[in-house]
mmCIF file of C-alpha atoms in Angstrom:
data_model
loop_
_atom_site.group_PDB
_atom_site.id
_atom_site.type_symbol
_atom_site.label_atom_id
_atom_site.label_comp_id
_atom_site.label_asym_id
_atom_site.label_seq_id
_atom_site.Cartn_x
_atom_site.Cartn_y
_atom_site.Cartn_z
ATOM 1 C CA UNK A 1 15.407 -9.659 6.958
ATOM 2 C CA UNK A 2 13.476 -12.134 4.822
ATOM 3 C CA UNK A 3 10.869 -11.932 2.186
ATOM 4 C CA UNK A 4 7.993 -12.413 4.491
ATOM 5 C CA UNK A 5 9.475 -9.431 6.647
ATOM 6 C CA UNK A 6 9.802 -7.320 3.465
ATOM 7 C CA UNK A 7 6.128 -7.923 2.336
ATOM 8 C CA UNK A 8 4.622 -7.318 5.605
ATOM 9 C CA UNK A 9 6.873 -3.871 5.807
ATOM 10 C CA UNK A 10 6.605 -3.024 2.052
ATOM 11 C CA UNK A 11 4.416 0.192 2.744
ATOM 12 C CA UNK A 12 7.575 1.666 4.268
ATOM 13 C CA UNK A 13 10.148 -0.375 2.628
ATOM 14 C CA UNK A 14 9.447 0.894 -0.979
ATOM 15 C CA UNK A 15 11.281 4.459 -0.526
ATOM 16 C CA UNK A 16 14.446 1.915 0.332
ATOM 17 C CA UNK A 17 13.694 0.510 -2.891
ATOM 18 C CA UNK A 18 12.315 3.569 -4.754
ATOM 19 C CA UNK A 19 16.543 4.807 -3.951
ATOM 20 C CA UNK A 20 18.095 1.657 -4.926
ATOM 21 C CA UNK A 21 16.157 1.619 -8.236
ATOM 22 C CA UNK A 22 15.388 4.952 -9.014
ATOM 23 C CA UNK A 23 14.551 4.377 -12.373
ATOM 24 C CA UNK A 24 11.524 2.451 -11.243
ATOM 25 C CA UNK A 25 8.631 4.896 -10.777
ATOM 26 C CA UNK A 26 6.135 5.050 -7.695
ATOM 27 C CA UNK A 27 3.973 3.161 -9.782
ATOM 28 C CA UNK A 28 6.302 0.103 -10.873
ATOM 29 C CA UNK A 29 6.981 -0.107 -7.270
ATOM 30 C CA UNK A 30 3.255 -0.688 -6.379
ATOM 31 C CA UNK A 31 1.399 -2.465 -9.373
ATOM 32 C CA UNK A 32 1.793 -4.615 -12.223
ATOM 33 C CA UNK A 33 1.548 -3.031 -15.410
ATOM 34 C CA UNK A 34 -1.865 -3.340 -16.986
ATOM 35 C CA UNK A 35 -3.263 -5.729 -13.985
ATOM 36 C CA UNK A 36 -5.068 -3.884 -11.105
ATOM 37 C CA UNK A 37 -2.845 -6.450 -9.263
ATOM 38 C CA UNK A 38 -0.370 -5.319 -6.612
ATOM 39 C CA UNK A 39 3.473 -6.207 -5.930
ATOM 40 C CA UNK A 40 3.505 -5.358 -2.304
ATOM 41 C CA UNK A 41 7.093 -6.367 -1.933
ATOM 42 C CA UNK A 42 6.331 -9.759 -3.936
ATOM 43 C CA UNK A 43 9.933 -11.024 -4.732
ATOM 44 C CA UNK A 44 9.305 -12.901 -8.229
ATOM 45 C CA UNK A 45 7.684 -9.985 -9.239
ATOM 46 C CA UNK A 46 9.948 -7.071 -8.414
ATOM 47 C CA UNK A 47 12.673 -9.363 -10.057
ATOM 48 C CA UNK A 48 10.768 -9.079 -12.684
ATOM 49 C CA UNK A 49 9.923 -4.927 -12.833
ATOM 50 C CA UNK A 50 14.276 -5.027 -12.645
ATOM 51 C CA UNK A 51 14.417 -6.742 -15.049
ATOM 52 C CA UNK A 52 12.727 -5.163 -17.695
ATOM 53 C CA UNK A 53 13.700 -1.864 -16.102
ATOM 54 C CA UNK A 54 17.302 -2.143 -16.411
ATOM 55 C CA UNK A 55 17.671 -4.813 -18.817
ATOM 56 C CA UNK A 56 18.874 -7.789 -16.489
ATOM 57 C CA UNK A 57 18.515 -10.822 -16.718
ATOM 58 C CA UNK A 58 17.183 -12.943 -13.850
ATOM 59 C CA UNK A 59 20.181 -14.083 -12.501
ATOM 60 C CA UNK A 60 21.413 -10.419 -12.178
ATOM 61 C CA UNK A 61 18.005 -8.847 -10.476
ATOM 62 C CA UNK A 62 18.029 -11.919 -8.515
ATOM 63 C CA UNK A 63 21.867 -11.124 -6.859
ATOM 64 C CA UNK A 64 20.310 -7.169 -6.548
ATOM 65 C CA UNK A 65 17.418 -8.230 -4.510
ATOM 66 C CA UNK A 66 19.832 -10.439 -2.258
ATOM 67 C CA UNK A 67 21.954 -7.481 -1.852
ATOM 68 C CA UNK A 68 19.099 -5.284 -0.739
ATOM 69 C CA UNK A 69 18.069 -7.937 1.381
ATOM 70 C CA UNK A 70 21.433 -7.300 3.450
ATOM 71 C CA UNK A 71 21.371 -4.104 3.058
ATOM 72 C CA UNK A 72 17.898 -4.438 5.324
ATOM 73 C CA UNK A 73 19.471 -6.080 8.195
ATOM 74 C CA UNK A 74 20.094 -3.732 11.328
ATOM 75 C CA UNK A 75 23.676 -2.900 11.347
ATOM 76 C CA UNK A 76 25.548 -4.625 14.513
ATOM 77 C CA UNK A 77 26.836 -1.603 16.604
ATOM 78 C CA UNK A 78 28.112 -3.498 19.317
ATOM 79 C CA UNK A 79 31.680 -3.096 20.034
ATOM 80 C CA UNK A 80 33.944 -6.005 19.280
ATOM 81 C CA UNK A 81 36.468 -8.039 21.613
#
């Protein structure tokens, strides 16, 4: 799943997120501090909530949000030969 994917499916996508970083609260997940602006799934600016969350730095929230990236993409259940 890509970014695009992940903002146009952020509405259901944020419990996914909400359990990998459940330090960040309902409302971390949906605005930006002290803006009425939203996240919706933006990439640069979750990064950035993880960040100052959980004292990364951006090379560190950047690998997290490329794991949960993977961690998106439907599991292949076919049998192999």
């Amino acid at each position: 799943m890509n970014w695009d994917q992940i903002q146009a499916r952020w509405k259901q996508l944020k419990g996914r997120a909400k359990q990998r970083w459940g330090e960040l609260t309902h409302n971390a997940l949906t605005t930006i501090a002290g803006r009425r602006q939203r996240i919706d799934g933006k990439r640069e600016q979750l990064a950035g909530k993880i960040e100052e969350k959980y004292l990364h730095d951006k090379a560190l929230s950047e690998k997290e949000l490329d794991d949960f990236t993977k961690s998106l993409e439907p599991k292949d259940t076919a049998p192999r030969i």
